[in-house]
Amino acid sequence: MQLEAALPVGADPRRHARALAEVREAALAGTTLPGRPRAVIGASWQRMRRLGLDPDRGSPTPPLAPEQLEARRRDSGLATVLPALRGGLIGLAEQAAHIMVVVDADGRVLWRDGSTAVRRRADGLGFVEGADWHEPATGTNAIGTALVARHPVQVYSAEHYVSNQHDWTCAAAPLHDPRNGRLLGAVDLSGPASTVHPSTLALVDAVAKLAEAHLRTTHLSDLERLRGLATPLLAKVKGRAVITDPHGWIAASAGLVPVGRIALPNDAAPGRTWLPTYGDCLLEPLPGGWLVRLTEEEDAPPTRVVLDLRSSRESTLRVSGAAGTWSHRLSPRHAEMLYVLALHRAGRSASELSLDLFGDAGRTVTVRAEMSRMRRHFGGFLLARPYRFDDDVEVVVERPADGEVLPHSVAPAVRG
């Protein structure tokens, strides 16, 4: 997607800040706006108003205790990319009067570094290690809003919903685990509003991509080591089988056309289970992965599919049938597509899905590629021509409680 800087090209920063303040005041008062906020900011302000967030103070929570912070750092999956993030951003942060901040998927500040003077200013704001910087606590800001929007965001001056942040500018990019698409957190550059620069967002986005590339390289190395174990082991296995890493990426296969990845259940455990790709299977643990044996019994098709959209952070698919219940975390894009298909049981063509998801009927190549990936995972109940759920499968959508909204990841064109 195209990056959108907070400061329009050629705009005077001070004059633009005053205009933003007028727009925010009108929005809070419910009067006619003298202008309109950017779409990503306007959507965030609406979320804050629905939450009833105090526009002067937010809803601050105490920072994590030191031992809690250390536990979060260990569990975040971000410690290994911290050198890449620091190498790409710390030099600029110190020269340009900024701080670099890394948060986990819950918006908790894990690490903070950069300009000493700006760190002192951040201390007075409560912008410290262990603080909660997600939207429900601190309102519209680059970190929290990027975690919700799942794309890089720059926020300037009165675009911040909470007034004590109006003297700041920030640019943040989300960080994802390339093994499973899971949101790990975000990296951010923040500083005084007077230091705003449109190129900051592009830099943060580039460094975030470098960090994700490092994770991808590490994953490929781990998969290659597993492949060295898998090849001789599979030679001794009778029947059809595959060996995967913990995330379902296949290291080797025997008697099957290989695919890149299979969708393992969230709570994978040794024993019998049903997998959408292969049907009835047996899972056996291996160092660094699983041996998946296909049984020779006739596959029992799934009878019920539940699309769980109740969490704003993560969507889940649960599949039930004679072989038991299986659940899998969904990427935001796959959650969108399945939600559309749940609304349209008769099915959608590639152009119709493209219009639903992007507001543009012409992005059929992207739609077909994503549907191909999903059907490799969930082929037991997803059909093509048109794309739809199998007629024999009961489909249930679990939505947020009354008064709440669907997760941001669900396509705006189909929200109801």
Coordinates of C-alpha atoms in Angstrom, one line a residue:
M1 CA 0.0 0.0 0.0
Q2 CA 1.1 3.6 -0.5
L3 CA 2.4 5.3 2.6
E4 CA 0.6 8.4 3.7
A5 CA 2.6 11.0 5.5
A6 CA 0.9 13.1 8.2
L7 CA 2.1 16.4 6.8
P8 CA 0.9 17.3 3.3
V9 CA 3.6 18.2 0.8
G10 CA 4.5 21.9 1.0
A11 CA 2.3 22.5 4.1
D12 CA 3.5 24.7 6.9
P13 CA 3.8 22.5 10.0
R14 CA 2.5 25.1 12.5
R15 CA -0.4 26.3 10.3
H16 CA -1.3 22.6 9.7
A17 CA -1.2 21.9 13.4
R18 CA -3.6 24.8 14.1
A19 CA -6.0 23.5 11.4
L20 CA -5.8 20.0 12.9
A21 CA -6.7 21.4 16.3
E22 CA -9.8 23.1 14.9
V23 CA -10.9 19.9 13.2
R24 CA -10.4 17.9 16.4
E25 CA -12.3 20.4 18.5
A26 CA -15.2 20.3 16.0
A27 CA -15.2 16.5 16.0
L28 CA -15.3 16.4 19.8
A29 CA -18.1 18.9 19.9
G30 CA -20.1 17.2 17.2
T31 CA -20.3 20.3 15.1
T32 CA -19.7 20.7 11.4
L33 CA -16.0 20.1 10.7
P34 CA -13.9 23.0 9.2
G35 CA -12.0 20.2 7.4
R36 CA -11.8 16.4 7.5
P37 CA -9.2 14.3 9.2
R38 CA -7.3 11.7 7.1
A39 CA -9.3 8.4 6.8
V40 CA -7.1 6.5 9.2
I41 CA -7.3 9.2 11.8
G42 CA -11.1 9.7 11.4
A43 CA -11.7 6.0 11.8
S44 CA -9.5 6.0 15.0
W45 CA -11.3 9.0 16.4
Q46 CA -14.6 7.2 15.9
R47 CA -13.3 4.2 17.8
M48 CA -12.2 6.5 20.7
R49 CA -15.6 8.2 20.9
R50 CA -17.3 4.8 21.0
L51 CA -15.0 3.8 23.8
G52 CA -15.8 7.0 25.7
L53 CA -12.1 7.8 26.0
D54 CA -11.3 11.0 27.9
P55 CA -9.8 13.3 25.2
D56 CA -7.7 15.2 27.8
R57 CA -6.2 12.3 29.8
G58 CA -6.9 9.0 28.0
S59 CA -7.2 6.0 30.2
P60 CA -3.6 5.5 31.5
T61 CA -2.7 2.3 33.2
P62 CA 0.3 1.6 35.5
P63 CA 3.5 0.4 33.7
L64 CA 4.5 -3.2 34.0
A65 CA 6.6 -4.3 36.9
P66 CA 10.2 -5.1 35.9
E67 CA 9.7 -8.8 36.1
Q68 CA 6.5 -8.6 34.0
L69 CA 8.4 -6.4 31.4
E70 CA 11.2 -9.0 31.2
A71 CA 8.7 -11.8 30.7
R72 CA 7.0 -9.8 27.9
R73 CA 10.3 -9.2 26.2
R74 CA 11.1 -12.9 26.2
D75 CA 7.7 -13.9 24.9
S76 CA 7.4 -11.2 22.3
G77 CA 9.4 -12.9 19.6
L78 CA 11.1 -9.5 18.9
A79 CA 14.3 -9.8 20.9
T80 CA 16.1 -11.4 17.9
V81 CA 15.3 -8.4 15.6
L82 CA 16.1 -5.7 18.1
P83 CA 19.7 -5.3 16.8
A84 CA 18.3 -4.7 13.3
L85 CA 15.8 -2.2 14.5
R86 CA 18.4 -0.3 16.5
G87 CA 20.9 -0.4 13.7
G88 CA 18.4 1.1 11.3
L89 CA 16.9 3.8 13.6
I90 CA 19.0 4.7 16.6
G91 CA 21.4 6.9 14.7
L92 CA 18.6 9.0 13.2
A93 CA 16.7 9.1 16.4
E94 CA 19.6 10.6 18.3
Q95 CA 20.4 13.1 15.5
A96 CA 16.8 14.1 14.8
A97 CA 15.7 14.5 18.5
H98 CA 13.6 11.3 18.4
I99 CA 13.2 8.1 20.4
M100 CA 12.9 4.6 19.0
V101 CA 10.2 2.5 20.7
V102 CA 9.4 -1.2 20.2
V103 CA 6.1 -2.5 21.5
D104 CA 4.5 -5.9 21.6
A105 CA 1.1 -6.9 20.0
D106 CA -0.7 -5.5 23.1
G107 CA 0.9 -2.1 22.7
R108 CA 3.2 -2.5 25.8
V109 CA 6.5 -0.6 25.4
L110 CA 9.2 -3.2 25.6
W111 CA 12.3 -1.1 24.6
R112 CA 13.0 2.6 24.3
D113 CA 16.1 4.3 23.1
G114 CA 17.4 7.4 21.4
S115 CA 17.7 11.1 22.4
T116 CA 18.2 11.6 26.1
A117 CA 16.3 14.9 26.1
V118 CA 13.3 13.4 24.3
R119 CA 13.3 10.4 26.7
R120 CA 13.0 12.8 29.6
R121 CA 10.0 14.5 27.9
A122 CA 8.5 11.1 27.2
D123 CA 8.9 10.3 30.9
G124 CA 6.6 13.2 31.8
L125 CA 4.0 11.8 29.3
G126 CA 4.2 8.3 30.8
F127 CA 5.7 7.1 27.6
V128 CA 8.1 4.7 29.4
E129 CA 9.1 1.1 29.2
G130 CA 6.2 -1.1 30.3
A131 CA 3.6 1.5 29.5
D132 CA 0.4 0.6 27.6
W133 CA 0.4 2.6 24.3
H134 CA -2.6 0.9 22.6
E135 CA -5.6 3.0 21.5
P136 CA -7.9 2.1 24.4
A137 CA -5.3 3.5 26.9
T138 CA -3.8 6.4 25.0
G139 CA -6.1 7.2 22.1
T140 CA -5.1 7.8 18.5
N141 CA -1.4 7.5 18.1
A142 CA 1.0 6.0 15.6
I143 CA 1.7 2.9 17.7
G144 CA -1.8 2.0 18.8
T145 CA -3.4 2.9 15.5
A146 CA -0.8 1.0 13.4
L147 CA -1.5 -2.1 15.6
V148 CA -5.2 -1.7 14.8
A149 CA -4.9 -0.7 11.1
R150 CA -2.1 -3.3 10.5
H151 CA -0.2 -0.9 8.3
P152 CA 2.4 2.0 8.8
V153 CA 0.9 5.1 10.3
Q154 CA 2.3 8.6 11.0
V155 CA 0.4 10.9 13.5
Y156 CA 1.1 14.6 13.9
S157 CA 0.1 17.1 16.6
A158 CA -3.7 17.3 17.1
E159 CA -4.3 14.1 15.1
H160 CA -3.6 12.5 18.5
Y161 CA -6.9 12.1 20.2
V162 CA -5.6 12.8 23.7
S163 CA -4.6 16.5 24.1
N164 CA -1.4 15.9 26.1
Q165 CA 0.2 14.3 23.0
H166 CA -0.4 17.2 20.7
D167 CA 3.2 18.4 21.1
W168 CA 4.4 15.1 19.6
T169 CA 4.8 13.5 16.2
C170 CA 5.2 9.7 15.7
A171 CA 5.6 7.2 12.9
A172 CA 5.1 3.4 13.5
A173 CA 5.0 0.3 11.4
P174 CA 3.6 -3.1 12.5
L175 CA 5.9 -6.2 12.8
H176 CA 4.6 -9.6 11.7
D177 CA 5.9 -13.1 12.1
P178 CA 6.5 -14.4 8.6
R179 CA 5.9 -18.0 9.7
N180 CA 2.3 -17.5 10.5
G181 CA 1.4 -13.9 9.8
R182 CA 0.8 -13.2 13.5
L183 CA 1.1 -9.6 14.7
L184 CA 4.2 -9.4 16.9
G185 CA 4.1 -5.7 17.7
A186 CA 5.4 -2.4 16.2
V187 CA 8.4 -0.2 15.9
D188 CA 8.0 3.6 16.3
L189 CA 10.0 6.8 16.0
S190 CA 8.6 9.6 18.2
G191 CA 9.7 13.2 18.8
P192 CA 8.6 16.8 19.3
A193 CA 6.0 18.0 16.8
S194 CA 8.5 20.5 15.5
T195 CA 10.6 17.6 14.1
V196 CA 7.9 16.2 11.9
H197 CA 9.2 15.0 8.5
P198 CA 7.3 13.0 5.8
S199 CA 10.3 10.7 5.2
T200 CA 10.2 9.4 8.7
L201 CA 7.3 7.0 7.9
A202 CA 9.1 5.5 4.9
L203 CA 12.2 4.9 7.0
V204 CA 10.3 3.2 9.8
D205 CA 8.5 1.0 7.3
A206 CA 11.8 0.0 5.6
V207 CA 13.4 -0.9 8.8
A208 CA 10.3 -2.9 9.9
K209 CA 10.6 -4.8 6.6
L210 CA 14.3 -5.5 7.2
A211 CA 13.4 -6.9 10.6
E212 CA 10.7 -9.2 9.1
A213 CA 13.2 -10.3 6.5
H214 CA 15.6 -11.3 9.3
L215 CA 12.9 -13.4 10.9
R216 CA 12.1 -15.0 7.5
T217 CA 15.8 -15.9 7.0
T218 CA 16.0 -17.5 10.5
H219 CA 12.8 -19.5 9.7
L220 CA 14.3 -20.8 6.5
S221 CA 17.4 -21.9 8.3
D222 CA 15.3 -23.7 11.0
L223 CA 13.3 -25.4 8.3
E224 CA 16.4 -26.6 6.5
R225 CA 17.7 -28.1 9.7
L226 CA 14.4 -29.9 10.2
R227 CA 14.6 -31.1 6.6
G228 CA 18.0 -32.8 7.5
L229 CA 16.2 -34.8 10.2
A230 CA 13.0 -35.4 8.1
T231 CA 14.5 -37.1 5.0
P232 CA 16.0 -40.2 6.7
L233 CA 13.0 -40.4 9.1
L234 CA 10.4 -40.4 6.3
A235 CA 12.3 -43.2 4.6
K236 CA 11.3 -45.5 7.5
V237 CA 7.7 -44.5 7.6
K238 CA 5.1 -46.7 6.0
G239 CA 2.2 -44.9 4.2
R240 CA 1.7 -41.3 3.4
A241 CA 3.2 -38.7 5.8
V242 CA 4.7 -35.2 6.0
I243 CA 7.0 -33.5 8.5
T244 CA 6.3 -29.9 9.4
D245 CA 7.7 -27.3 11.7
P246 CA 5.4 -26.1 14.6
H247 CA 3.7 -23.6 12.3
G248 CA 2.8 -26.2 9.6
W249 CA 5.5 -25.4 7.1
I250 CA 6.5 -28.7 5.4
A251 CA 10.1 -29.8 5.5
A252 CA 9.5 -33.1 3.7
S253 CA 6.8 -35.4 2.5
A254 CA 6.3 -39.1 1.4
G255 CA 3.6 -40.4 -0.9
L256 CA 2.0 -36.9 -1.2
V257 CA 2.2 -34.0 -3.6
P258 CA 4.1 -31.5 -1.5
V259 CA 2.5 -28.2 -0.5
G260 CA 4.3 -25.3 1.2
R261 CA 2.3 -25.3 4.4
I262 CA -0.6 -27.0 6.1
A263 CA -2.9 -25.5 8.7
L264 CA -2.2 -27.1 12.0
P265 CA -4.7 -26.6 14.9
N266 CA -3.9 -23.9 17.4
D267 CA -3.6 -26.4 20.2
A268 CA -1.8 -29.1 18.2
A269 CA -1.2 -32.2 20.4
P270 CA -0.1 -35.8 19.8
G271 CA -2.8 -38.1 18.7
R272 CA -5.6 -38.2 16.1
T273 CA -6.8 -35.0 14.6
W274 CA -8.6 -33.7 11.5
L275 CA -6.7 -31.4 9.1
P276 CA -8.5 -29.6 6.3
T277 CA -5.7 -30.4 3.9
Y278 CA -5.5 -34.1 4.5
G279 CA -8.5 -35.2 6.5
D280 CA -8.0 -37.7 9.4
C281 CA -4.4 -37.7 10.6
L282 CA -2.1 -38.8 13.5
L283 CA 0.3 -36.2 14.9
E284 CA 3.6 -37.4 16.5
P285 CA 6.0 -34.8 18.0
L286 CA 9.5 -34.4 16.7
P287 CA 12.3 -32.1 17.8
G288 CA 11.3 -28.8 16.2
G289 CA 8.1 -30.0 14.6
W290 CA 5.6 -32.8 13.9
L291 CA 5.3 -36.0 12.0
V292 CA 1.9 -36.0 10.4
R293 CA 0.7 -39.5 9.3
L294 CA -2.4 -39.8 7.1
T295 CA -4.8 -42.6 8.1
E296 CA -6.3 -44.8 5.5
E297 CA -9.8 -44.4 6.9
E298 CA -12.4 -42.6 4.8
D299 CA -12.4 -38.9 5.6
A300 CA -15.4 -37.6 7.5
P301 CA -16.3 -34.2 6.0
P302 CA -16.7 -31.2 8.4
T303 CA -20.3 -30.4 9.4
R304 CA -19.9 -27.0 11.1
V305 CA -17.6 -24.0 10.6
V306 CA -17.5 -21.1 13.2
L307 CA -15.8 -17.8 12.2
D308 CA -15.0 -16.1 15.5
L309 CA -14.6 -12.3 15.0
R310 CA -15.2 -11.4 18.7
S311 CA -11.6 -10.4 19.4
S312 CA -10.3 -7.1 18.0
R313 CA -6.8 -8.6 18.0
E314 CA -7.2 -12.0 16.4
S315 CA -9.8 -13.9 14.4
T316 CA -10.2 -17.7 14.6
L317 CA -11.8 -20.4 12.5
R318 CA -13.2 -23.5 14.3
V319 CA -14.2 -26.6 12.3
S320 CA -16.3 -29.4 13.7
G321 CA -17.1 -32.9 12.4
A322 CA -17.2 -36.5 13.2
A323 CA -13.4 -36.5 13.8
G324 CA -13.6 -33.8 16.4
T325 CA -13.1 -30.0 16.5
W326 CA -10.1 -28.1 15.0
S327 CA -9.3 -24.4 15.3
H328 CA -6.9 -22.2 13.5
R329 CA -5.9 -18.5 13.8
L330 CA -6.7 -16.5 10.7
S331 CA -4.7 -13.7 9.0
P332 CA -6.7 -10.4 8.7
R333 CA -7.1 -10.9 5.0
H334 CA -8.4 -14.5 5.3
A335 CA -10.8 -13.4 8.0
E336 CA -12.1 -10.7 5.6
M337 CA -12.6 -13.2 2.8
L338 CA -14.3 -15.8 4.9
Y339 CA -16.6 -13.2 6.4
V340 CA -17.7 -12.1 2.9
L341 CA -18.4 -15.8 2.0
A342 CA -20.3 -16.3 5.2
L343 CA -22.6 -13.4 4.2
H344 CA -23.0 -14.7 0.7
R345 CA -23.7 -18.4 0.9
A346 CA -24.6 -18.6 -2.8
G347 CA -21.0 -17.6 -3.5
R348 CA -18.9 -14.7 -4.9
S349 CA -17.0 -14.5 -8.2
A350 CA -13.4 -13.2 -8.1
S351 CA -14.5 -9.7 -9.3
E352 CA -17.3 -9.6 -6.7
L353 CA -14.9 -10.5 -3.9
S354 CA -12.5 -7.9 -5.2
L355 CA -15.2 -5.2 -5.0
D356 CA -16.2 -6.4 -1.5
L357 CA -12.7 -6.3 -0.1
F358 CA -11.0 -3.4 -1.9
G359 CA -13.9 -1.4 -3.4
D360 CA -12.4 -2.2 -6.8
A361 CA -13.6 -5.1 -9.0
G362 CA -10.3 -5.2 -10.9
R363 CA -8.1 -6.8 -8.3
T364 CA -9.0 -10.3 -9.2
V365 CA -5.4 -11.6 -9.4
T366 CA -4.9 -10.8 -5.7
V367 CA -8.3 -12.4 -4.8
R368 CA -7.5 -15.6 -6.8
A369 CA -4.1 -16.0 -5.2
E370 CA -5.5 -15.6 -1.7
M371 CA -8.4 -18.0 -2.3
S372 CA -5.9 -20.5 -3.8
R373 CA -3.9 -20.3 -0.5
M374 CA -7.1 -20.7 1.6
R375 CA -8.4 -23.6 -0.4
R376 CA -5.1 -25.4 0.0
H377 CA -5.6 -25.1 3.8
F378 CA -9.4 -25.4 4.0
G379 CA -10.3 -27.4 0.9
G380 CA -12.6 -29.7 2.8
F381 CA -15.3 -27.0 2.9
L382 CA -14.3 -24.2 0.5
L383 CA -15.4 -24.5 -3.1
A384 CA -14.7 -22.6 -6.3
R385 CA -16.6 -21.3 -9.3
P386 CA -18.0 -19.4 -7.5
Y387 CA -16.0 -19.2 -4.3
R388 CA -18.3 -20.4 -1.5
F389 CA -18.7 -22.6 1.6
D390 CA -19.9 -26.1 0.9
D391 CA -23.8 -26.2 1.0
D392 CA -23.7 -29.1 3.5
V393 CA -21.6 -27.2 6.1
E394 CA -23.3 -25.1 8.7
V395 CA -21.6 -21.7 8.9
V396 CA -21.8 -19.5 12.0
V397 CA -20.3 -16.0 12.5
E398 CA -19.6 -15.0 16.1
R399 CA -19.6 -11.2 16.2
P400 CA -18.7 -8.8 18.9
A401 CA -21.3 -8.0 21.6
D402 CA -23.9 -5.3 21.0
G403 CA -22.4 -1.8 20.8
E404 CA -19.0 -3.1 19.7
V405 CA -17.7 -3.2 16.2
L406 CA -16.2 -5.9 14.0
P407 CA -12.4 -6.1 14.1
H408 CA -10.7 -3.5 11.9
S409 CA -9.4 -6.3 9.7
V410 CA -12.9 -7.1 8.4
A411 CA -13.6 -5.4 5.1
P412 CA -15.4 -2.0 5.6
A413 CA -17.4 -2.7 2.4
V414 CA -19.2 -5.6 4.1
R415 CA -19.5 -4.5 7.7
G416 CA -23.0 -4.4 9.0

